[in-house]
Tab-separated table of C-alpha atoms and ligand atoms in Angstrom:
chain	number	residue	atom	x	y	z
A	1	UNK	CA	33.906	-28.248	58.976
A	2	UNK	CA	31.324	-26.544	56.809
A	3	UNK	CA	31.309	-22.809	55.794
A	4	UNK	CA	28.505	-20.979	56.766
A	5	UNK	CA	28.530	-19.895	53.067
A	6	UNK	CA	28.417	-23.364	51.886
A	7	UNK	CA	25.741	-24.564	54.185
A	8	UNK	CA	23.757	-21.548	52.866
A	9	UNK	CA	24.101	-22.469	48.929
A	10	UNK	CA	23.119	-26.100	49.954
A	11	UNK	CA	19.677	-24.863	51.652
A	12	UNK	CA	19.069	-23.082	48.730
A	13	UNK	CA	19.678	-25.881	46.365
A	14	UNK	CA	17.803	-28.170	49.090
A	15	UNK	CA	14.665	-25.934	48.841
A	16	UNK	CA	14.595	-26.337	45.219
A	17	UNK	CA	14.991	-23.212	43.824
A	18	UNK	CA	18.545	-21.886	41.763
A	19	UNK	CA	19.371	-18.443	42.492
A	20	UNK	CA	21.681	-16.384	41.101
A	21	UNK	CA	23.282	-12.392	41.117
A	22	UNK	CA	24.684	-10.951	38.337
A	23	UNK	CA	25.141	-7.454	38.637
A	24	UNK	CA	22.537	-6.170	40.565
A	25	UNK	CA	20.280	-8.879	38.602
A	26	UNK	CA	18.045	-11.178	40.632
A	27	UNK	CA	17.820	-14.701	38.999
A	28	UNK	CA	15.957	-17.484	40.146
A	29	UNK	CA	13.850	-20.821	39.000
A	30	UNK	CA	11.376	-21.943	40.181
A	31	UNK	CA	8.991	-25.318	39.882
A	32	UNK	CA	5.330	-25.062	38.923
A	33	UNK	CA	4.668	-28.251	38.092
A	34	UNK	CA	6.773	-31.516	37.514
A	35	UNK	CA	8.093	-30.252	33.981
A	36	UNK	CA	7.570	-26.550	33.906
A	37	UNK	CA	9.530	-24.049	35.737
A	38	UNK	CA	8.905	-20.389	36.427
A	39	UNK	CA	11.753	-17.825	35.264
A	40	UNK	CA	12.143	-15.107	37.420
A	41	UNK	CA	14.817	-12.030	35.948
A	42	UNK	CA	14.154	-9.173	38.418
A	43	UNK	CA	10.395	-7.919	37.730
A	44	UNK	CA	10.540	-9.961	34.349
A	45	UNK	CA	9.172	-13.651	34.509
A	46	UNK	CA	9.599	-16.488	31.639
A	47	UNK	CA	8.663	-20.412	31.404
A	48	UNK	CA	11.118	-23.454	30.486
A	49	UNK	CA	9.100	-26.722	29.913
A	50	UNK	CA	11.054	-29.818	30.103
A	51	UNK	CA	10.189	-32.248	27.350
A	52	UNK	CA	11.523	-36.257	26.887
A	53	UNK	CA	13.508	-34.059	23.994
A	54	UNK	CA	14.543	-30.541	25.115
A	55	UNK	CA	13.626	-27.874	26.719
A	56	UNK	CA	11.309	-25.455	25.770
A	57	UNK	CA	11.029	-21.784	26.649
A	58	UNK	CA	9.110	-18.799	26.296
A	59	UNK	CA	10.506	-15.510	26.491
A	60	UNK	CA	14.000	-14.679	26.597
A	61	UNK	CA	13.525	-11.317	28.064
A	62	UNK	CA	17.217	-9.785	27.212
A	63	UNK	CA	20.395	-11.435	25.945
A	64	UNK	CA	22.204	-12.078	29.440
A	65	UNK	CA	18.945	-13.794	30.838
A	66	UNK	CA	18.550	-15.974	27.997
A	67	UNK	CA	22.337	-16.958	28.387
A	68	UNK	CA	22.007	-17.438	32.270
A	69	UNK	CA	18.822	-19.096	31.205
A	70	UNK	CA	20.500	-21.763	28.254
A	71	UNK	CA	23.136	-22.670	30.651
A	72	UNK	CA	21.117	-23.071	33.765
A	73	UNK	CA	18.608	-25.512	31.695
A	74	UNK	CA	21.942	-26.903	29.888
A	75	UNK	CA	23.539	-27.916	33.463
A	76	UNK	CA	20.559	-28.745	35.943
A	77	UNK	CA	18.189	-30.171	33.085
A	78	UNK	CA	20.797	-32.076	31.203
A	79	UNK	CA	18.973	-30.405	28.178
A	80	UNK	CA	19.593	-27.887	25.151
A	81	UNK	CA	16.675	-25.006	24.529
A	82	UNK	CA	14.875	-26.641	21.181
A	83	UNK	CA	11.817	-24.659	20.870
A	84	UNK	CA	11.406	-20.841	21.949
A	85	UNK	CA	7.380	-19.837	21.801
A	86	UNK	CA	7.934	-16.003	22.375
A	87	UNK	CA	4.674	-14.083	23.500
A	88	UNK	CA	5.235	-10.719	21.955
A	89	UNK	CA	7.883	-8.242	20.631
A	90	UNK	CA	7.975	-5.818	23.043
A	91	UNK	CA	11.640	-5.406	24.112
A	92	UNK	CA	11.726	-5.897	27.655
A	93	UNK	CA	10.463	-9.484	26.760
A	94	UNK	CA	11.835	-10.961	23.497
A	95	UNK	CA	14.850	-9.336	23.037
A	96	UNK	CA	18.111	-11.691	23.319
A	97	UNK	CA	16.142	-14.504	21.193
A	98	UNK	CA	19.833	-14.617	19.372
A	99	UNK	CA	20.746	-16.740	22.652
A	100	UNK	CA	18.894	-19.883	21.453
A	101	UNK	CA	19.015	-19.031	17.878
A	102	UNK	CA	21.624	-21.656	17.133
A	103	UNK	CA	19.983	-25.092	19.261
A	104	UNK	CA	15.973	-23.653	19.057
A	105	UNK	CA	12.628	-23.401	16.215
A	106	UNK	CA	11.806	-20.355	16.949
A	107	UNK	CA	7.539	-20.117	16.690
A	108	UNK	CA	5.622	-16.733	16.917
A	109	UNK	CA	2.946	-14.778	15.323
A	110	UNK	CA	3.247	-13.533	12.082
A	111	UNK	CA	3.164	-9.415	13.241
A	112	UNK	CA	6.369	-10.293	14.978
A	113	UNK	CA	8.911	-10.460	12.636
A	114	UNK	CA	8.025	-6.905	11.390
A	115	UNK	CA	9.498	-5.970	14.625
A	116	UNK	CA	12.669	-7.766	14.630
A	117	UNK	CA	15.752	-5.691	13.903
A	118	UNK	CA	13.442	-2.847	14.534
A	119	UNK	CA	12.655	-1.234	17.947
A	120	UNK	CA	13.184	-4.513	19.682
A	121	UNK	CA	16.855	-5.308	20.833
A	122	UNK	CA	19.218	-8.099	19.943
A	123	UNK	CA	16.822	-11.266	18.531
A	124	UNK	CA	16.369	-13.251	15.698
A	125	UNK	CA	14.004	-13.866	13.271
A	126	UNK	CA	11.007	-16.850	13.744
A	127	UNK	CA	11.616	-19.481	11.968
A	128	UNK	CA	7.497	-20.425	11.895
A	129	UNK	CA	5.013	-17.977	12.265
A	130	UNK	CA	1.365	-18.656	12.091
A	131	UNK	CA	-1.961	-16.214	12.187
A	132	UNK	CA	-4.626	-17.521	14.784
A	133	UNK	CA	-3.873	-20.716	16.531
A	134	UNK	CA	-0.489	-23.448	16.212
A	135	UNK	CA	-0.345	-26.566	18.343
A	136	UNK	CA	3.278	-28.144	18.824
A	137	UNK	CA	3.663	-31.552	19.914
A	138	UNK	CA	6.542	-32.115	21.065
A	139	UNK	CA	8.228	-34.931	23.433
A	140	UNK	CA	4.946	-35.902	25.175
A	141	UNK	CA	3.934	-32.402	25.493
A	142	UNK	CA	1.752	-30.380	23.553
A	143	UNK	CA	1.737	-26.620	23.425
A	144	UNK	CA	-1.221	-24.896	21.975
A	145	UNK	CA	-0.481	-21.595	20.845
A	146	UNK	CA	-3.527	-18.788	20.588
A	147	UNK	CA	-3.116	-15.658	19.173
A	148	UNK	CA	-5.407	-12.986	21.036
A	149	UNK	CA	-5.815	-10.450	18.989
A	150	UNK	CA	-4.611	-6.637	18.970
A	151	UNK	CA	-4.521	-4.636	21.984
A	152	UNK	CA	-0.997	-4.964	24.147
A	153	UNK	CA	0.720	-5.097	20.866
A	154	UNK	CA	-0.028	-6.754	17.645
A	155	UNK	CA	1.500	-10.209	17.725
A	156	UNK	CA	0.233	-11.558	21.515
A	157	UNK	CA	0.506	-14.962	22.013
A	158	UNK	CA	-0.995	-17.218	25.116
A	159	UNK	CA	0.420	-20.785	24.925
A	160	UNK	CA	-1.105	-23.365	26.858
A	161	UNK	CA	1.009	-26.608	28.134
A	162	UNK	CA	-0.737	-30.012	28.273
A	163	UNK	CA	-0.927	-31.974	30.163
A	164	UNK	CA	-0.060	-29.838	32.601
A	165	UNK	CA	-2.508	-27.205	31.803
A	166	UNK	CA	0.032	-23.765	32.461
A	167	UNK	CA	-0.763	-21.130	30.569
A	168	UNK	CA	1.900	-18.056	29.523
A	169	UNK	CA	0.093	-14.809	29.922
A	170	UNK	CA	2.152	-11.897	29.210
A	171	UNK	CA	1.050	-8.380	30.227
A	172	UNK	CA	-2.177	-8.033	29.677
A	173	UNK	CA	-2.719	-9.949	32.878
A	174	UNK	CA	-0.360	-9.809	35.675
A	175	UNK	CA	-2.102	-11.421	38.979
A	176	UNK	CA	-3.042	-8.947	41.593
A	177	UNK	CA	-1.264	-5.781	40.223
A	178	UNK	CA	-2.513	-2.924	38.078
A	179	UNK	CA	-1.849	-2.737	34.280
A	180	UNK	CA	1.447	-1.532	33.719
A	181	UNK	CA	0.909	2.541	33.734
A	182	UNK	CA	-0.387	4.119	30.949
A	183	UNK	CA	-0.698	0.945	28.978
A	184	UNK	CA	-4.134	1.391	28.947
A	185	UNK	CA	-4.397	3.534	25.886
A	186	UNK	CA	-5.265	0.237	24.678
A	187	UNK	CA	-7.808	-0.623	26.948
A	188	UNK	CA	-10.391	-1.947	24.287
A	189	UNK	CA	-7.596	-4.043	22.629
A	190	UNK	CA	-6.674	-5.123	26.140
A	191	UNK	CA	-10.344	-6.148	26.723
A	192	UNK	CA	-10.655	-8.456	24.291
A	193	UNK	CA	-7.063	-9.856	25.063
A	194	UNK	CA	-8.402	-10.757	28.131
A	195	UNK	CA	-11.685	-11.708	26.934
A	196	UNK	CA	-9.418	-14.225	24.891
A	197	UNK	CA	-7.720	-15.605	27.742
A	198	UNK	CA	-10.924	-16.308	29.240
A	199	UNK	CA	-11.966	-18.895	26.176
A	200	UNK	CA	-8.899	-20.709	27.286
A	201	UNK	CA	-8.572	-23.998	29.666
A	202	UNK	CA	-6.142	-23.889	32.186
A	203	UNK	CA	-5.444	-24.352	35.851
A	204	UNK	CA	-1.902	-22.237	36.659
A	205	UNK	CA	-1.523	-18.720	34.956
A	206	UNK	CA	2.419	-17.892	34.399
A	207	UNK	CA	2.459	-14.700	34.126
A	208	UNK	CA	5.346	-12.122	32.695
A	209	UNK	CA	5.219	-10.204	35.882
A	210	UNK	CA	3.735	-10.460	39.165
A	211	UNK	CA	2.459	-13.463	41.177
A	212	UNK	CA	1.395	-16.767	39.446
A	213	UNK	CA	-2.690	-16.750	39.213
A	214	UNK	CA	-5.518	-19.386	38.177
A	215	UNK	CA	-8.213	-17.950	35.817
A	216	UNK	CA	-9.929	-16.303	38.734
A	217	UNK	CA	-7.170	-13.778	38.021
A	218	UNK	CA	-8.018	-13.475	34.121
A	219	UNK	CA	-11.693	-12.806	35.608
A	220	UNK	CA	-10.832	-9.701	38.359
A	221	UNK	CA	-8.433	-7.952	35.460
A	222	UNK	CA	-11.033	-7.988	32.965
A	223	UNK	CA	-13.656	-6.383	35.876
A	224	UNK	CA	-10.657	-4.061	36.788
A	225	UNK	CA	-10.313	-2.891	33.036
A	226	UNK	CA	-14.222	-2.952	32.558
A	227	UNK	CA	-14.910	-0.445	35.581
A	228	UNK	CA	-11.985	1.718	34.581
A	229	UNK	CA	-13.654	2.348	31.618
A	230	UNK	CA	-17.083	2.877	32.926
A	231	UNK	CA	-15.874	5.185	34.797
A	232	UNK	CA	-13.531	7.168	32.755
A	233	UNK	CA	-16.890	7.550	30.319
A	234	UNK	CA	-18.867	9.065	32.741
A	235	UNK	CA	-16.227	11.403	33.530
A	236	UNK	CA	-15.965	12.473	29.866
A	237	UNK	CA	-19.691	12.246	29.267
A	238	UNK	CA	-19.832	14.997	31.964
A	239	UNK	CA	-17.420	16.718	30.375
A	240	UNK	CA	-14.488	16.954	32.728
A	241	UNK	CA	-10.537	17.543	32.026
A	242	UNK	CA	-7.612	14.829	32.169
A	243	UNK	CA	-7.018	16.552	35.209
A	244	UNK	CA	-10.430	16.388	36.784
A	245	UNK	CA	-10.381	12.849	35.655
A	246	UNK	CA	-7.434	11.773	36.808
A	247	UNK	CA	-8.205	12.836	40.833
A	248	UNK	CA	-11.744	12.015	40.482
A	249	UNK	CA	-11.528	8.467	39.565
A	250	UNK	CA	-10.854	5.752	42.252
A	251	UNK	CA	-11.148	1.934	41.897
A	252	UNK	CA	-11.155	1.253	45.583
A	253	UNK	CA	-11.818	-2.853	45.015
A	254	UNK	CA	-8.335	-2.738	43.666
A	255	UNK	CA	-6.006	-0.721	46.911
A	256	UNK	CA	-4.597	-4.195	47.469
A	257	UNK	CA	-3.185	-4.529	43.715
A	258	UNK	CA	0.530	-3.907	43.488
A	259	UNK	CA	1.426	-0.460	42.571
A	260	UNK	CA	-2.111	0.428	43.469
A	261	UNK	CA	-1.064	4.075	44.546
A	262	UNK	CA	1.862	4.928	41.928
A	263	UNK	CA	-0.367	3.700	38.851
A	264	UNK	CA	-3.807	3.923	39.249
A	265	UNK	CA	-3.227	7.754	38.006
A	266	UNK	CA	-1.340	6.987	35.057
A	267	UNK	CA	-3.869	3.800	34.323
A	268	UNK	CA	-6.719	6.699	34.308
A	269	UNK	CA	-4.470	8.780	31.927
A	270	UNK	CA	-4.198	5.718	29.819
A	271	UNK	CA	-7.922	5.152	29.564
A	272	UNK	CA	-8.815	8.746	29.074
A	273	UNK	CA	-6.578	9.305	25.764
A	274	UNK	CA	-8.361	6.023	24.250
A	275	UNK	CA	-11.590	6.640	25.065
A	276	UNK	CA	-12.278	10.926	24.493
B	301	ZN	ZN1	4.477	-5.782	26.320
């Protein structure tokens, strides 16, 4: 007779999804569209794109995700990691690149390898790096690679999967949730990040946190960001504190964001030090 244990792990696997605990680490992926898969690593979210030759991922977020993450692509996919198409240097998303180091072509902008071996965790270096736009073809898939300028760091990049039309959009949009607390000291950069997204053609935004979106998503963050800084001028034309700022200004379009309450002050914050 069956454990109740085993019947469990069997649903799970049944329903499609792989989920894992290490630690107090929640692991799970998850299938967007035939050939790409969602990442999930606690609040942290990456891509794996399954190609007639390899995989190929996005971020590798620390060095024990990107090992859960080799092995888990290694054993269900059948396939090694042969491209990695990080989207920025920020820590809590490219560090542990060293995992794929030894199978992958490592591909990023040319502002990130100032950052690696710097403030950045365990990685390793790009092997290509490229200034505006790269397109990779690669085992019937092409991924076109767009660099959107400085904002949310120096060395963003959006890539876009054909044919199935996912785009990677790390931080500067995260579906239904405010910007990431004071962040938004670089809420002009971060506007035309966004604006940059919004050139792009796709159907299904994976993002590196939050919910997956569609563009309509790229459309309400840019409003979001756009009437936070509206309003944070007015309060400085009128000539009021960070403090007076800070409890004056409400964006009540956006109480049904994630961490609507707990940022929304330090988002404020954020836009007042850019913009006095
Ligand atoms: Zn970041």
């Amino acid at each position: 007779m069956l454990s109740s244990k085993y019947v469990l792990i069997a649903a799970l696997f049944a329903a499609g999804g792989a989920f894992a605990q290490s630690g107090d680490v929640s692991r799970s992926l998850s299938e967007v569209t035939g050939d790409v898969w969602r990442f999930d690593n606690d609040f942290h979210v990456s891509m794996v794109v399954l190609t007639e030759d390899g995989a190929v991922v996005t971020d590798p977020i620390n060095t024990d995700a990107a090992t859960w993450l080799e092995n888990e692509v290694r054993e269900r996919f059948g396939r090694e990691v042969i491209y990695m198409l990080p989207s920025h240097s920020h820590g809590d998303h490219g560090a542990g690149g060293e995992v794929f180091a030894d199978t992958a072509t490592i591909i990023a902008h040319e502002n990130y390898q100032k950052a690696v071996g710097q403030n950045f965790g365990p990685t390793a270096p790009a092997d290509i790096l490229f200034s505006d736009k790269l397109t990779l073809e690669h085992g019937g898939k092409t991924f076109e690679l767009t660099y959107v300028g400085a904002g949310h760091g120096d060395d963003m990049v959006v890539t876009v999967v054909r044919p199935d039309n996912v785009a990677f959009v790390v931080d500067i949009v995260s579906p239904k949730r405010l910007p990431w607390r004071d962040s938004t000291t670089a809420i002009e950069g971060m506007i035309g990040q966004v604006e940059a997204v919004q050139e792009l053609d796709f159907d299904i935004l994976v993002p590196g946190h939050s919910i997956n979106g569609t563009m309509e998503d790229v459309t309400e963050t840019l409003a979001y960001l756009e009437e936070l800084k509206s309003k944070v001028m007015a309060e400085l034309a009128a000539g009021r504190s960070l403090e007076e700022i800070v409890s004056a200004v409400s964006m009540p379009g956006y109480e049904d964001w994630a961490n609507y309450a707990e940022w929304l002050p330090l988002n404020v914050e954020g836009a007042v030090k850019a913009l006095q």
